[in-house]
mmCIF file of C-alpha atoms and ligand atoms in Angstrom:
data_model
loop_
_atom_site.group_PDB
_atom_site.id
_atom_site.type_symbol
_atom_site.label_atom_id
_atom_site.label_comp_id
_atom_site.label_asym_id
_atom_site.label_seq_id
_atom_site.Cartn_x
_atom_site.Cartn_y
_atom_site.Cartn_z
ATOM 1 C CA MET A 281 13.610 9.447 8.166
ATOM 2 C CA ILE A 282 9.743 8.412 9.887
ATOM 3 C CA TYR A 283 9.720 7.815 13.852
ATOM 4 C CA VAL A 284 6.547 7.294 15.970
ATOM 5 C CA GLU A 285 6.594 6.290 19.210
ATOM 6 C CA ASN A 286 2.914 5.895 21.159
ATOM 7 C CA LEU A 287 1.235 7.544 18.511
ATOM 8 C CA ALA A 288 -2.353 7.636 19.839
ATOM 9 C CA TYR A 289 -5.385 10.229 18.532
ATOM 10 C CA ARG A 290 -8.620 11.721 19.211
ATOM 11 C CA TYR A 291 -11.239 13.069 16.936
ATOM 12 C CA PRO A 292 -12.150 15.899 18.328
ATOM 13 C CA GLY A 293 -15.071 15.763 20.079
ATOM 14 C CA GLU A 294 -15.477 11.283 20.902
ATOM 15 C CA THR A 295 -14.772 9.444 23.524
ATOM 16 C CA LYS A 296 -13.081 7.136 22.643
ATOM 17 C CA ASP A 297 -9.260 6.630 20.545
ATOM 18 C CA THR A 298 -8.948 6.140 17.057
ATOM 19 C CA ILE A 299 -5.575 5.075 16.920
ATOM 20 C CA HIS A 300 -4.019 2.833 20.349
ATOM 21 C CA ASP A 301 -0.511 3.565 21.026
ATOM 22 C CA ILE A 302 1.406 2.717 17.477
ATOM 23 C CA SER A 303 4.920 2.333 16.827
ATOM 24 C CA PHE A 304 6.756 2.421 13.587
ATOM 25 C CA GLU A 305 9.901 3.566 11.578
ATOM 26 C CA VAL A 306 10.789 4.322 8.033
ATOM 27 C CA ALA A 307 13.846 3.868 6.616
ATOM 28 C CA ARG A 308 14.544 6.547 3.714
ATOM 29 C CA GLY A 309 14.099 4.649 0.113
ATOM 30 C CA GLU A 310 11.529 2.655 1.794
ATOM 31 C CA ILE A 311 8.490 1.993 0.902
ATOM 32 C CA PHE A 312 6.165 1.771 3.570
ATOM 33 C CA GLY A 313 2.330 -0.155 3.694
ATOM 34 C CA PHE A 314 -0.791 0.475 6.410
ATOM 35 C CA LEU A 315 -2.722 -2.754 5.879
ATOM 36 C CA GLY A 316 -5.885 -3.864 6.882
ATOM 37 C CA PRO A 317 -9.750 -2.895 6.689
ATOM 38 C CA SER A 318 -11.980 -0.130 6.445
ATOM 39 C CA GLY A 319 -12.064 1.988 9.548
ATOM 40 C CA ALA A 320 -9.406 0.052 10.483
ATOM 41 C CA GLY A 321 -7.036 3.888 11.021
ATOM 42 C CA LYS A 322 -4.953 3.875 8.518
ATOM 43 C CA SER A 323 -6.305 7.320 6.516
ATOM 44 C CA THR A 324 -6.102 9.368 10.199
ATOM 45 C CA THR A 325 -2.311 7.895 10.499
ATOM 46 C CA GLN A 326 -1.232 9.146 7.221
ATOM 47 C CA ASN A 327 -3.273 12.593 8.233
ATOM 48 C CA ILE A 328 -1.702 13.233 11.197
ATOM 49 C CA LEU A 329 1.644 12.546 9.278
ATOM 50 C CA ILE A 330 0.759 15.374 7.152
ATOM 51 C CA GLY A 331 -0.284 17.528 9.520
ATOM 52 C CA ILE A 332 -3.447 18.162 8.846
ATOM 53 C CA LEU A 333 -4.998 15.631 12.044
ATOM 54 C CA LYS A 334 -3.172 17.952 14.881
ATOM 55 C CA GLY A 335 -3.087 17.383 18.530
ATOM 56 C CA TYR A 336 -1.270 14.079 18.230
ATOM 57 C CA ARG A 337 -0.293 11.993 21.407
ATOM 58 C CA GLY A 338 3.406 10.529 21.813
ATOM 59 C CA LYS A 339 6.470 11.663 19.032
ATOM 60 C CA VAL A 340 5.902 11.701 15.747
ATOM 61 C CA GLN A 341 10.087 12.866 13.804
ATOM 62 C CA ILE A 342 10.324 13.767 10.268
ATOM 63 C CA ASN A 343 13.919 13.613 9.694
ATOM 64 C CA GLN A 344 14.923 13.981 14.036
ATOM 65 C CA GLN A 345 11.963 16.672 14.723
ATOM 66 C CA GLU A 346 9.460 16.504 15.899
ATOM 67 C CA LEU A 347 6.759 17.148 13.216
ATOM 68 C CA ASP A 348 4.676 19.354 15.540
ATOM 69 C CA GLN A 349 6.849 22.091 15.491
ATOM 70 C CA LEU A 350 7.936 21.957 11.812
ATOM 71 C CA SER A 351 7.098 24.738 9.807
ATOM 72 C CA ALA A 352 5.194 24.980 6.632
ATOM 73 C CA ASP A 353 8.388 24.347 4.673
ATOM 74 C CA TYR A 354 7.231 20.919 5.385
ATOM 75 C CA TYR A 355 4.844 20.900 3.207
ATOM 76 C CA GLU A 356 6.736 22.029 0.362
ATOM 77 C CA ARG A 357 9.133 18.648 0.356
ATOM 78 C CA ILE A 358 6.396 16.428 0.561
ATOM 79 C CA GLY A 359 3.735 14.289 -1.661
ATOM 80 C CA VAL A 360 -0.096 13.650 -1.237
ATOM 81 C CA GLY A 361 -2.354 11.525 -3.270
ATOM 82 C CA PHE A 362 -5.493 11.185 -1.317
ATOM 83 C CA GLU A 363 -7.764 9.000 -2.102
ATOM 84 C CA PHE A 364 -10.746 11.231 -3.253
ATOM 85 C CA PRO A 365 -9.005 14.660 -4.298
ATOM 86 C CA ASN A 366 -10.045 17.833 -5.115
ATOM 87 C CA PHE A 367 -9.532 17.649 -8.359
ATOM 88 C CA TYR A 368 -11.808 21.121 -10.683
ATOM 89 C CA GLN A 369 -13.314 19.129 -13.160
ATOM 90 C CA LYS A 370 -14.396 21.604 -15.677
ATOM 91 C CA PHE A 371 -10.378 22.202 -15.762
ATOM 92 C CA THR A 372 -8.718 20.074 -18.408
ATOM 93 C CA GLY A 373 -5.763 17.267 -16.561
ATOM 94 C CA LEU A 374 -3.173 20.106 -18.134
ATOM 95 C CA GLU A 375 -5.160 22.773 -15.964
ATOM 96 C CA ASN A 376 -5.570 21.096 -12.776
ATOM 97 C CA LEU A 377 -2.171 20.372 -12.475
ATOM 98 C CA GLN A 378 -1.039 23.819 -13.589
ATOM 99 C CA PHE A 379 -3.252 25.284 -11.637
ATOM 100 C CA PHE A 380 -1.937 22.740 -8.427
ATOM 101 C CA SER A 381 1.292 23.482 -9.280
ATOM 102 C CA LYS A 382 1.115 27.909 -7.892
ATOM 103 C CA LEU A 383 0.259 25.921 -4.595
ATOM 104 C CA TYR A 384 4.661 25.671 -3.780
ATOM 105 C CA LYS A 385 8.308 27.831 -3.423
ATOM 106 C CA ARG A 386 9.356 25.099 -4.352
ATOM 107 C CA LYS A 387 9.996 24.342 -8.543
ATOM 108 C CA THR A 388 7.791 22.517 -9.537
ATOM 109 C CA GLN A 389 8.471 19.620 -12.360
ATOM 110 C CA ASN A 390 7.096 19.977 -15.770
ATOM 111 C CA PRO A 391 3.212 19.036 -15.673
ATOM 112 C CA GLN A 392 3.881 18.417 -19.594
ATOM 113 C CA LYS A 393 6.097 15.962 -18.343
ATOM 114 C CA LEU A 394 4.719 13.927 -15.908
ATOM 115 C CA LEU A 395 1.175 14.033 -17.733
ATOM 116 C CA LYS A 396 3.758 11.839 -20.280
ATOM 117 C CA ASN A 397 4.652 9.620 -17.374
ATOM 118 C CA VAL A 398 1.741 8.195 -16.362
ATOM 119 C CA GLY A 399 0.865 8.206 -20.181
ATOM 120 C CA LEU A 400 -1.389 10.556 -20.361
ATOM 121 C CA THR A 401 -0.245 13.304 -23.018
ATOM 122 C CA ASP A 402 -3.427 12.245 -25.024
ATOM 123 C CA ALA A 403 -5.666 13.616 -22.035
ATOM 124 C CA ALA A 404 -3.541 16.460 -21.143
ATOM 125 C CA HIS A 405 -6.612 18.888 -22.243
ATOM 126 C CA VAL A 406 -9.307 16.810 -21.978
ATOM 127 C CA ARG A 407 -12.259 18.312 -18.904
ATOM 128 C CA PHE A 408 -11.246 15.962 -15.192
ATOM 129 C CA SER A 409 -15.105 14.961 -15.654
ATOM 130 C CA ASN A 410 -14.730 12.835 -18.667
ATOM 131 C CA TYR A 411 -11.494 10.874 -17.294
ATOM 132 C CA SER A 412 -12.061 6.886 -15.887
ATOM 133 C CA LYS A 413 -11.645 6.180 -12.844
ATOM 134 C CA GLY A 414 -8.099 4.774 -14.273
ATOM 135 C CA MET A 415 -6.979 8.172 -15.772
ATOM 136 C CA LYS A 416 -8.028 9.967 -12.448
ATOM 137 C CA MET A 417 -5.714 8.338 -10.171
ATOM 138 C CA ARG A 418 -2.383 8.066 -12.654
ATOM 139 C CA LEU A 419 -3.286 12.468 -12.706
ATOM 140 C CA ASN A 420 -3.372 11.995 -9.324
ATOM 141 C CA PHE A 421 -0.157 10.384 -9.411
ATOM 142 C CA CYS A 422 1.240 13.058 -11.190
ATOM 143 C CA ARG A 423 -0.146 16.383 -7.899
ATOM 144 C CA VAL A 424 1.439 14.354 -6.273
ATOM 145 C CA LEU A 425 4.949 14.534 -7.740
ATOM 146 C CA LEU A 426 4.017 18.089 -8.536
ATOM 147 C CA ASN A 427 7.003 19.723 -6.332
ATOM 148 C CA ASN A 428 9.325 16.889 -6.780
ATOM 149 C CA PRO A 429 8.823 15.886 -2.734
ATOM 150 C CA ASP A 430 11.148 13.827 -0.502
ATOM 151 C CA ILE A 431 8.476 11.153 1.078
ATOM 152 C CA LEU A 432 5.499 10.639 -0.957
ATOM 153 C CA PHE A 433 2.425 9.826 1.185
ATOM 154 C CA LEU A 434 -0.726 7.837 -1.063
ATOM 155 C CA ASP A 435 -3.402 6.967 0.609
ATOM 156 C CA GLU A 436 -5.072 4.085 -1.761
ATOM 157 C CA PRO A 437 -2.906 5.303 -4.519
ATOM 158 C CA THR A 438 -4.108 1.594 -6.505
ATOM 159 C CA SER A 439 -8.084 1.878 -4.473
ATOM 160 C CA GLY A 440 -10.503 0.796 -7.365
ATOM 161 C CA LEU A 441 -8.858 -0.045 -10.445
ATOM 162 C CA ASP A 442 -8.791 -2.761 -13.178
ATOM 163 C CA PRO A 443 -5.423 -4.857 -12.722
ATOM 164 C CA VAL A 444 -3.751 -2.981 -15.654
ATOM 165 C CA ASN A 445 -4.096 -0.102 -14.351
ATOM 166 C CA ALA A 446 -2.793 -1.163 -10.997
ATOM 167 C CA LYS A 447 0.307 -2.608 -12.037
ATOM 168 C CA LYS A 448 0.461 0.253 -14.149
ATOM 169 C CA LEU A 449 1.133 2.582 -10.564
ATOM 170 C CA ARG A 450 2.602 0.122 -8.862
ATOM 171 C CA GLU A 451 5.582 0.079 -11.914
ATOM 172 C CA LEU A 452 4.885 3.580 -11.813
ATOM 173 C CA ILE A 453 5.231 3.713 -7.101
ATOM 174 C CA LEU A 454 8.489 1.425 -8.130
ATOM 175 C CA MET A 455 9.607 4.091 -10.169
ATOM 176 C CA GLU A 456 9.483 6.336 -7.496
ATOM 177 C CA LYS A 457 11.957 4.030 -4.411
ATOM 178 C CA GLU A 458 14.932 3.837 -7.413
ATOM 179 C CA LYS A 459 14.887 7.566 -7.848
ATOM 180 C CA GLY A 460 15.837 8.037 -3.623
ATOM 181 C CA LYS A 461 12.515 8.676 -2.607
ATOM 182 C CA THR A 462 10.679 7.756 0.735
ATOM 183 C CA VAL A 463 6.468 6.564 -0.106
ATOM 184 C CA ILE A 464 4.566 5.705 2.911
ATOM 185 C CA ILE A 465 1.125 4.080 1.911
ATOM 186 C CA THR A 466 -2.156 3.047 2.517
ATOM 187 C CA THR A 467 -3.869 0.322 1.211
ATOM 188 C CA HIS A 468 -6.849 -2.455 1.455
ATOM 189 C CA SER A 469 -4.946 -4.482 -1.648
ATOM 190 C CA MET A 470 -3.452 -7.598 -0.321
ATOM 191 C CA ASP A 471 -1.493 -7.391 -3.989
ATOM 192 C CA THR A 472 -0.252 -4.023 -3.732
ATOM 193 C CA ALA A 473 1.061 -4.540 -0.534
ATOM 194 C CA ASP A 474 2.644 -7.713 -1.139
ATOM 195 C CA LYS A 475 4.285 -6.462 -4.359
ATOM 196 C CA ILE A 476 5.890 -3.040 -3.876
ATOM 197 C CA CYS A 477 5.732 -2.390 -0.101
ATOM 198 C CA ASP A 478 9.520 -3.218 1.393
ATOM 199 C CA ARG A 479 7.736 -3.592 4.850
ATOM 200 C CA VAL A 480 4.253 -4.359 6.130
ATOM 201 C CA ALA A 481 2.132 -2.987 9.077
ATOM 202 C CA PHE A 482 -1.100 -5.031 9.552
ATOM 203 C CA MET A 483 -3.580 -2.757 11.146
ATOM 204 C CA VAL A 484 -6.588 -2.833 12.760
ATOM 205 C CA ASP A 485 -8.598 -1.163 14.560
ATOM 206 C CA GLY A 486 -6.272 1.963 15.601
ATOM 207 C CA GLU A 487 -3.452 -0.550 16.873
ATOM 208 C CA ILE A 488 -0.722 -2.055 14.310
ATOM 209 C CA ALA A 489 -0.587 -6.053 14.687
ATOM 210 C CA LEU A 490 2.823 -6.100 12.498
ATOM 211 C CA ILE A 491 5.188 -5.039 10.892
ATOM 212 C CA ASP A 492 7.616 -7.291 8.748
ATOM 213 C CA GLN A 493 7.953 -7.618 4.496
ATOM 214 C CA PRO A 494 5.558 -9.434 2.863
ATOM 215 C CA LYS A 495 8.333 -12.687 2.237
ATOM 216 C CA GLN A 496 9.496 -13.155 5.881
ATOM 217 C CA LEU A 497 5.018 -13.269 6.702
ATOM 218 C CA LYS A 498 4.220 -15.733 4.243
ATOM 219 C CA VAL A 499 7.570 -17.435 4.712
ATOM 220 C CA ARG A 500 6.786 -17.050 9.497
ATOM 221 C CA TYR A 501 3.199 -17.602 9.913
ATOM 222 C CA GLY A 502 2.116 -19.060 5.609
ATOM 223 C CA GLU A 503 2.330 -23.003 5.988
ATOM 224 C CA LYS A 504 4.115 -24.266 2.357
ATOM 225 C CA SER A 505 1.834 -27.261 0.422
ATOM 226 C CA LEU A 506 1.391 -28.903 -1.885
ATOM 227 C CA GLN A 507 -1.148 -30.184 -4.140
ATOM 228 C CA VAL A 508 -1.557 -32.836 -5.872
ATOM 229 C CA GLU A 509 -3.264 -34.672 -8.478
ATOM 230 C CA TYR A 510 -3.140 -37.877 -9.503
ATOM 231 C CA ARG A 511 -5.505 -40.420 -11.191
ATOM 232 C CA CYS A 512 -7.552 -43.162 -9.689
ATOM 233 C CA GLN A 513 -10.513 -45.406 -11.350
ATOM 234 C CA SER A 514 -13.494 -43.273 -10.434
ATOM 235 C CA GLY A 515 -11.024 -39.922 -12.033
ATOM 236 C CA ILE A 516 -8.868 -37.362 -11.413
ATOM 237 C CA LYS A 517 -8.685 -36.858 -7.415
ATOM 238 C CA ARG A 518 -7.038 -33.993 -6.083
ATOM 239 C CA GLU A 519 -5.488 -33.575 -2.295
ATOM 240 C CA LEU A 520 -2.478 -31.056 -0.259
ATOM 241 C CA PHE A 521 -0.364 -32.137 2.174
ATOM 242 C CA SER A 522 2.162 -30.002 4.126
ATOM 243 C CA LEU A 523 5.642 -29.677 2.894
ATOM 244 C CA ASN A 524 6.231 -30.529 6.307
ATOM 245 C CA ASN A 525 8.267 -34.015 7.051
ATOM 246 C CA LEU A 526 6.068 -34.981 3.508
ATOM 247 C CA TYR A 527 8.525 -37.658 3.343
ATOM 248 C CA GLU A 528 7.487 -39.299 6.035
ATOM 249 C CA ASN A 529 4.480 -39.030 5.137
ATOM 250 C CA GLN A 530 3.025 -42.993 4.298
ATOM 251 C CA HIS A 531 -0.277 -41.907 2.168
ATOM 252 C CA PHE A 532 1.465 -39.741 0.173
ATOM 253 C CA GLN A 533 4.059 -42.406 -0.886
ATOM 254 C CA HIS A 534 1.107 -44.857 -1.457
ATOM 255 C CA ILE A 535 -0.186 -42.149 -4.120
ATOM 256 C CA LEU A 536 3.095 -41.552 -5.521
ATOM 257 C CA SER A 537 4.191 -45.470 -5.936
ATOM 258 C CA HIS A 538 0.581 -47.196 -6.784
ATOM 259 C CA TYR A 539 -1.540 -43.784 -9.493
ATOM 260 C CA GLU A 540 0.044 -42.379 -11.903
ATOM 261 C CA ILE A 541 0.465 -38.216 -10.416
ATOM 262 C CA VAL A 542 -1.228 -35.774 -13.935
ATOM 263 C CA THR A 543 -0.040 -32.579 -11.218
ATOM 264 C CA MET A 544 2.065 -31.334 -8.881
ATOM 265 C CA HIS A 545 2.161 -27.845 -7.298
ATOM 266 C CA THR A 546 3.445 -26.558 -3.862
ATOM 267 C CA GLN A 547 0.804 -23.324 -3.056
ATOM 268 C CA GLU A 548 2.492 -20.217 -1.170
ATOM 269 C CA ALA A 549 0.408 -19.096 1.551
ATOM 270 C CA THR A 550 -1.208 -15.505 0.490
ATOM 271 C CA LEU A 551 -0.607 -11.808 2.413
ATOM 272 C CA GLU A 552 -3.997 -12.292 2.782
ATOM 273 C CA ASP A 553 -3.857 -15.814 4.723
ATOM 274 C CA VAL A 554 -1.970 -14.381 6.880
ATOM 275 C CA PHE A 555 -3.230 -11.541 7.622
ATOM 276 C CA MET A 556 -6.352 -13.303 8.797
ATOM 277 C CA LYS A 557 -3.830 -15.832 10.618
ATOM 278 C CA VAL A 558 -3.216 -12.787 12.992
ATOM 279 C CA THR A 559 -5.984 -10.605 13.194
ATOM 280 C CA GLY A 560 -8.363 -13.126 13.083
ATOM 281 C CA ARG A 561 -9.889 -10.550 10.090
ATOM 282 C CA ILE A 562 -10.504 -10.304 6.838
ATOM 283 C CA LEU A 563 -9.232 -7.193 4.462
HETATM 284 N N1 ADP B 267 -13.438 13.762 11.161
HETATM 285 C C1 ADP B 267 -12.793 12.270 11.723
HETATM 286 N N2 ADP B 267 -13.999 12.505 12.740
HETATM 287 C C2 ADP B 267 -14.932 11.201 13.634
HETATM 288 N N3 ADP B 267 -13.560 9.562 13.058
HETATM 289 C C3 ADP B 267 -13.104 9.106 12.130
HETATM 290 C C4 ADP B 267 -13.089 10.991 11.439
HETATM 291 N N4 ADP B 267 -12.782 10.317 10.306
HETATM 292 C C5 ADP B 267 -12.568 9.258 10.781
HETATM 293 N N5 ADP B 267 -13.388 8.673 11.689
HETATM 294 C C6 ADP B 267 -12.955 7.053 12.059
HETATM 295 O O1 ADP B 267 -11.675 6.763 12.896
HETATM 296 C C7 ADP B 267 -11.647 5.162 12.423
HETATM 297 C C8 ADP B 267 -10.574 5.186 10.605
HETATM 298 O O2 ADP B 267 -11.147 6.031 10.070
HETATM 299 P P1 ADP B 267 -9.609 5.887 9.147
HETATM 300 O O3 ADP B 267 -8.401 6.994 9.141
HETATM 301 O O4 ADP B 267 -10.281 6.705 7.829
HETATM 302 O O5 ADP B 267 -9.996 4.243 8.302
HETATM 303 P P2 ADP B 267 -8.898 3.241 5.969
HETATM 304 O O6 ADP B 267 -8.404 4.493 6.408
HETATM 305 O O7 ADP B 267 -8.132 2.655 7.607
HETATM 306 O O8 ADP B 267 -10.504 3.333 6.420
HETATM 307 C C9 ADP B 267 -13.308 5.124 11.686
HETATM 308 O O9 ADP B 267 -13.874 4.039 12.616
HETATM 309 C C10 ADP B 267 -13.595 6.112 10.898
HETATM 310 O O10 ADP B 267 -15.131 6.510 11.251
HETATM 311 MG MG1 MG B 268 -8.859 5.158 4.068
#
């Protein structure tokens, strides 16, 4: 669906590139995530892919067609969720969607239906300025879907949301995947990347450090460990053991045979641990 080879980009007037020779592919029906700290170049990459930043170097192909050769029809086929969307404060949620619908030539989806899908039926006639952060993000998602796009670009879709609203948004994104949509998201939330992305690109300083499935990354880079709590004279003691060759670990065997075990838990590395290990940075 999307094929990018040695993409580089420099903002006009700057002396250095912001994006350095990145390459990746996104398959149809995939949720592909850019994970990285603030300033990594995630939004820049996305803004190139949606065609609003011109003058990139390298190859960017959408359905085998070079991006800078595509006609304005491209905008009819994609849905874009900006990190800071410009909704009209004095319009209601519904009026905002009706306004943005008119920008498309393509048949658009019923805004009331979209609002219902995200649980905003009751807020349809409430002014945007009175929406909470969670409501704004859900309305932003409705706007992405207005033209029933084939490809969704979501910039930080769960940023600033409480856990309940973040979960809701993740579920909405997964529902689009089920319909066969291709989704590209940027996020600095390892939770969002881990829970919904089929593959993740770790991005730092305008470069992609690696690309893989979250599960694979945790297996390959994260060491599994076992946390053991046992009762001894001074109270309850907690120790951490690597799962590697645990059966040979004398100290572990000693604990098993001499103390009362209180709890035992295996711990998987988090995607954040892996990110730190690979890039030396924190999210
Ligand atoms: N319009 C611009 N002109 C020049 N530099 C910019 C512009 N927008 C962003 N940058 C710079 O590009 C880098 C990447 O920014 P961005 O793509 O927004 O990162 P992210 O989305 O990962 O937080 C940052 O150093 C930022 O300051
Ligand atoms: Mg950004």
